[in-house]
């Protein structure tokens, strides 16, 4: 990815941008331990899922309220103890969402909470130095859909574990080797390739629109693939560490320079806010453990 240019066609300083990557709330299928995959009809948020989405909405609303600050560029402090929200208050100005109903429902709940906070902010909280930015309408990105699990979709996990034990064990131990649809389709590898393509599109459009903070609403598997991609990890790490797994309405923040292939640092921000961790330290940790191979 190249540096942006000015109106005089001179390269501008490459910027650091941040991306919030979140999973949808709990669904009826999640509750039943039923495999969803790309199924959409009959899959919807349950009461707990709506509550989770609302709680995430409170967090997102907090990112939309605050004083304007100067743009961050690539010269900003980028170690794990560097800049945090206090020095990066740019609001979310660009959002993406999976086309699937459970993600749309989650996004709608988040947006509703943000709208309520906007009303409160204007009536009680805002001063001349503060402003509130509404959450924009999401760009529906089909490739943000969940992993395709073919003949497993709609079935209980325990049923698949018993009646397709060989493939289920492969999925749990060596997920990249899984082949479904009579051995013709590799679900994890397909998801991985979509994750890489998603970043290429989202990052390019973020540069073109100069969006400093971007929100992405997706699913657990595609979210994990995108998080690992952003850290420069190998596909073989997929499914091997809970640190990169997305529970319902988990949200990660990723800081990424426009001109760099991998992100600078990352952290989980919801439901609990964690500490920033650099990409290099994360890679070193998994290299030393033997879980990370070179690309």
Coordinates of C-alpha atoms in Angstrom, one line a residue:
X1 CA 0.0 0.0 0.0
X2 CA 1.5 3.3 -1.0
X3 CA 1.5 6.7 0.8
X4 CA -1.3 9.1 0.1
X5 CA -0.7 12.2 -2.0
X6 CA -1.5 15.8 -1.6
X7 CA -3.3 18.1 -4.1
X8 CA 0.2 19.0 -5.4
X9 CA 0.9 15.3 -6.1
X10 CA 3.6 15.2 -3.4
X11 CA 3.6 12.1 -1.1
X12 CA 2.1 12.9 2.3
X13 CA 3.3 11.3 5.5
X14 CA 1.9 7.8 5.8
X15 CA -0.8 7.6 8.5
X16 CA -1.5 5.2 11.3
X17 CA -5.1 4.1 11.2
X18 CA -7.1 2.0 13.7
X19 CA -9.6 -0.8 13.0
X20 CA -12.2 -2.1 15.4
X21 CA -12.9 -5.8 14.5
X22 CA -16.0 -7.2 16.3
X23 CA -18.1 -10.4 16.3
X24 CA -21.9 -10.5 16.4
X25 CA -23.9 -11.2 19.6
X26 CA -25.1 -14.6 20.7
X27 CA -27.7 -16.3 18.5
X28 CA -30.2 -19.1 19.0
X29 CA -27.8 -21.4 17.2
X30 CA -24.9 -20.4 19.5
X31 CA -27.1 -21.2 22.5
X32 CA -28.0 -24.6 21.1
X33 CA -24.4 -25.4 20.1
X34 CA -25.5 -25.7 16.5
X35 CA -23.2 -25.0 13.6
X36 CA -24.2 -21.8 11.8
X37 CA -21.6 -21.3 9.1
X38 CA -23.2 -19.3 6.2
X39 CA -26.7 -20.2 7.2
X40 CA -28.9 -17.1 7.5
X41 CA -32.6 -18.0 7.6
X42 CA -33.7 -18.9 11.1
X43 CA -30.5 -17.7 12.7
X44 CA -31.0 -14.6 14.8
X45 CA -29.8 -12.8 18.0
X46 CA -31.4 -14.1 21.2
X47 CA -32.0 -12.0 24.3
X48 CA -28.4 -12.4 25.6
X49 CA -27.1 -11.5 22.1
X50 CA -29.1 -8.3 22.1
X51 CA -27.8 -7.4 25.5
X52 CA -24.2 -8.1 24.4
X53 CA -24.7 -6.0 21.3
X54 CA -26.1 -3.1 23.5
X55 CA -23.1 -3.4 25.8
X56 CA -20.7 -3.2 22.8
X57 CA -22.8 -0.2 21.6
X58 CA -22.0 1.6 24.9
X59 CA -18.3 1.1 24.2
X60 CA -18.6 2.2 20.6
X61 CA -20.6 5.3 21.6
X62 CA -17.8 6.3 23.9
X63 CA -15.4 6.3 20.9
X64 CA -17.8 8.7 19.1
X65 CA -17.7 11.4 21.8
X66 CA -14.6 13.4 22.5
X67 CA -12.6 16.4 21.6
X68 CA -11.1 16.6 18.1
X69 CA -7.3 16.0 17.9
X70 CA -4.7 16.1 15.2
X71 CA -4.2 13.3 12.8
X72 CA -1.7 10.6 13.8
X73 CA 1.1 9.8 11.4
X74 CA 3.6 7.1 11.1
X75 CA 6.1 9.0 13.2
X76 CA 3.9 8.7 16.3
X77 CA 5.1 6.6 19.2
X78 CA 4.3 3.0 18.2
X79 CA 5.6 0.8 21.0
X80 CA 3.3 -1.1 23.4
X81 CA 3.3 1.8 25.9
X82 CA 2.7 4.5 23.2
X83 CA -0.4 6.4 22.2
X84 CA -3.8 5.3 23.5
X85 CA -7.3 6.6 23.2
X86 CA -6.4 9.8 25.1
X87 CA -4.3 10.8 22.2
X88 CA -6.3 9.2 19.4
X89 CA -9.9 10.4 19.7
X90 CA -10.8 10.3 16.0
X91 CA -14.4 9.0 15.7
X92 CA -15.5 6.0 13.6
X93 CA -16.2 7.5 10.1
X94 CA -16.4 4.3 8.1
X95 CA -18.0 1.0 8.9
X96 CA -18.3 -2.4 7.3
X97 CA -20.7 -5.3 8.0
X98 CA -21.3 -8.9 7.0
X99 CA -24.5 -9.3 5.0
X100 CA -25.7 -12.0 7.4
X101 CA -28.7 -11.2 9.6
X102 CA -27.0 -11.8 12.9
X103 CA -24.3 -9.2 12.1
X104 CA -26.9 -6.7 10.7
X105 CA -28.9 -7.1 13.9
X106 CA -25.8 -6.5 16.1
X107 CA -24.9 -3.5 14.1
X108 CA -28.4 -2.1 14.4
X109 CA -28.3 -2.5 18.1
X110 CA -25.0 -0.8 18.4
X111 CA -26.1 2.0 16.2
X112 CA -29.3 2.4 18.3
X113 CA -27.3 2.8 21.4
X114 CA -25.0 5.3 19.7
X115 CA -28.1 7.4 18.6
X116 CA -29.3 7.4 22.2
X117 CA -26.0 8.6 23.5
X118 CA -25.9 11.3 20.8
X119 CA -29.2 12.7 22.1
X120 CA -27.9 12.6 25.7
X121 CA -24.6 14.2 24.6
X122 CA -26.2 17.1 22.8
X123 CA -28.6 17.8 25.7
X124 CA -26.3 17.2 28.7
X125 CA -22.7 16.4 27.9
X126 CA -21.4 18.5 25.0
X127 CA -19.5 21.7 25.5
X128 CA -18.1 23.9 22.7
X129 CA -14.9 21.8 22.8
X130 CA -16.8 18.5 22.4
X131 CA -18.7 17.0 19.5
X132 CA -20.6 13.8 18.9
X133 CA -20.3 11.8 15.7
X134 CA -23.1 9.4 14.8
X135 CA -22.2 5.9 13.6
X136 CA -22.4 5.9 9.8
X137 CA -24.5 3.4 7.7
X138 CA -22.4 0.3 7.2
X139 CA -21.0 -0.8 3.9
X140 CA -22.2 -4.4 3.4
X141 CA -19.3 -6.5 2.4
X142 CA -20.3 -10.0 1.2
X143 CA -16.8 -11.4 1.9
X144 CA -17.2 -10.7 5.6
X145 CA -19.6 -13.6 5.8
X146 CA -18.8 -16.5 8.1
X147 CA -16.8 -19.6 7.3
X148 CA -18.6 -22.0 4.9
X149 CA -19.0 -25.4 6.6
X150 CA -21.1 -27.1 3.9
X151 CA -22.9 -30.3 5.1
X152 CA -22.2 -29.5 8.8
X153 CA -24.4 -26.4 8.8
X154 CA -27.5 -26.6 10.9
X155 CA -26.4 -29.7 12.8
X156 CA -25.6 -29.9 16.5
X157 CA -21.9 -29.9 17.2
X158 CA -22.1 -33.1 19.2
X159 CA -23.9 -34.8 16.3
X160 CA -21.1 -33.9 13.9
X161 CA -18.5 -34.9 16.5
X162 CA -20.0 -38.4 16.7
X163 CA -21.2 -39.0 13.1
X164 CA -18.3 -37.3 11.2
X165 CA -15.6 -37.9 13.9
X166 CA -12.7 -38.1 11.5
X167 CA -13.3 -34.7 9.9
X168 CA -14.3 -33.2 13.2
X169 CA -11.0 -34.3 14.8
X170 CA -9.1 -32.8 11.9
X171 CA -11.0 -29.5 12.3
X172 CA -10.1 -29.4 16.0
X173 CA -6.4 -30.4 15.6
X174 CA -5.3 -29.4 12.1
X175 CA -8.1 -27.1 10.8
X176 CA -6.3 -26.2 7.6
X177 CA -6.5 -29.9 6.5
X178 CA -10.3 -30.0 6.7
X179 CA -12.1 -30.9 3.5
X180 CA -15.8 -31.0 3.2
X181 CA -18.3 -31.3 0.3
X182 CA -17.0 -34.7 -0.6
X183 CA -13.4 -33.6 -0.1
X184 CA -13.6 -30.8 -2.6
X185 CA -13.7 -27.7 -0.4
X186 CA -11.3 -26.4 2.2
X187 CA -13.3 -24.2 4.6
X188 CA -10.4 -22.7 6.6
X189 CA -8.3 -22.0 3.6
X190 CA -11.2 -20.3 1.8
X191 CA -11.9 -18.2 4.9
X192 CA -8.2 -17.3 5.2
X193 CA -8.1 -16.0 1.6
X194 CA -11.2 -14.0 2.1
X195 CA -9.7 -12.4 5.2
X196 CA -6.7 -11.3 3.3
X197 CA -8.8 -9.9 0.5
X198 CA -11.0 -8.0 3.0
X199 CA -8.0 -6.2 4.4
X200 CA -6.8 -5.2 1.0
X201 CA -10.2 -3.7 0.2
X202 CA -10.9 -2.1 3.6
X203 CA -7.4 -0.6 4.0
X204 CA -7.4 0.8 0.5
X205 CA -10.8 2.4 0.9
X206 CA -9.8 3.8 4.3
X207 CA -6.8 5.6 2.7
X208 CA -9.0 6.9 -0.1
X209 CA -11.6 8.2 2.4
X210 CA -9.0 9.2 5.0
X211 CA -10.9 7.2 7.6
X212 CA -8.7 7.1 10.7
X213 CA -11.0 4.8 12.8
X214 CA -12.9 2.0 11.0
X215 CA -15.4 -0.4 12.5
X216 CA -15.9 -3.9 11.1
X217 CA -18.8 -6.2 12.1
X218 CA -18.2 -9.8 11.2
X219 CA -18.1 -13.4 12.6
X220 CA -15.8 -15.5 14.7
X221 CA -13.9 -17.5 12.1
X222 CA -13.5 -14.7 9.5
X223 CA -12.6 -12.3 12.4
X224 CA -9.9 -14.6 13.6
X225 CA -8.5 -15.0 10.1
X226 CA -8.4 -11.2 9.7
X227 CA -6.8 -10.6 13.1
X228 CA -4.1 -13.2 12.3
X229 CA -3.5 -11.6 8.9
X230 CA -3.0 -8.2 10.4
X231 CA -0.3 -9.6 12.7
X232 CA 1.5 -11.3 9.9
X233 CA 0.8 -14.8 11.3
X234 CA 0.7 -18.0 9.3
X235 CA -2.6 -19.8 8.5
X236 CA -1.3 -22.8 10.6
X237 CA -1.9 -20.7 13.7
X238 CA -5.7 -20.5 13.0
X239 CA -7.6 -22.2 15.8
X240 CA -4.5 -22.9 17.9
X241 CA -4.8 -20.1 20.5
X242 CA -7.7 -18.7 22.4
X243 CA -5.9 -15.3 22.4
X244 CA -7.1 -14.8 18.8
X245 CA -10.6 -16.3 19.3
X246 CA -13.7 -14.2 19.2
X247 CA -16.4 -14.8 21.7
X248 CA -19.8 -13.1 21.0
X249 CA -19.4 -9.3 20.8
X250 CA -15.7 -9.5 21.4
X251 CA -13.9 -6.5 19.9
X252 CA -10.2 -6.1 19.0
X253 CA -8.4 -2.9 18.1
X254 CA -5.6 -2.9 15.5
X255 CA -3.2 -0.1 14.7
X256 CA -1.8 -0.2 11.2
X257 CA 0.4 2.2 9.2
X258 CA -0.8 2.7 5.6
X259 CA 2.5 1.7 4.0
X260 CA 3.3 -1.5 6.1
X261 CA 2.3 -5.1 5.4
X262 CA 1.5 -5.9 9.0
X263 CA 0.0 -3.9 11.9
X264 CA 2.0 -2.1 14.5
X265 CA 0.1 -3.3 17.6
X266 CA -3.2 -4.7 18.8
X267 CA -5.4 -5.3 21.8
X268 CA -8.8 -6.6 22.9
X269 CA -11.0 -3.6 23.9
X270 CA -14.3 -5.2 24.7
X271 CA -15.8 -6.6 26.9
X272 CA -12.6 -6.0 28.9
X273 CA -9.9 -3.5 27.7
X274 CA -6.5 -5.1 27.5
X275 CA -3.0 -3.7 27.1
X276 CA -1.5 -2.9 23.7
X277 CA 0.8 -5.6 22.4
X278 CA 3.2 -5.0 19.5
X279 CA 3.0 -7.2 16.4
X280 CA 6.6 -8.1 16.7
X281 CA 6.4 -9.3 20.3
X282 CA 3.3 -11.4 19.5
X283 CA 5.1 -13.1 16.6
X284 CA 8.2 -13.7 18.7
X285 CA 6.1 -15.4 21.4
X286 CA 4.5 -17.8 18.9
X287 CA 7.8 -18.4 17.1
X288 CA 9.5 -19.5 20.3
X289 CA 6.5 -21.8 21.1
X290 CA 6.8 -23.5 17.8
X291 CA 3.3 -22.6 16.7
X292 CA 4.4 -20.0 14.1
X293 CA 6.0 -20.9 10.8
X294 CA 7.3 -18.4 8.4
X295 CA 5.2 -17.4 5.4

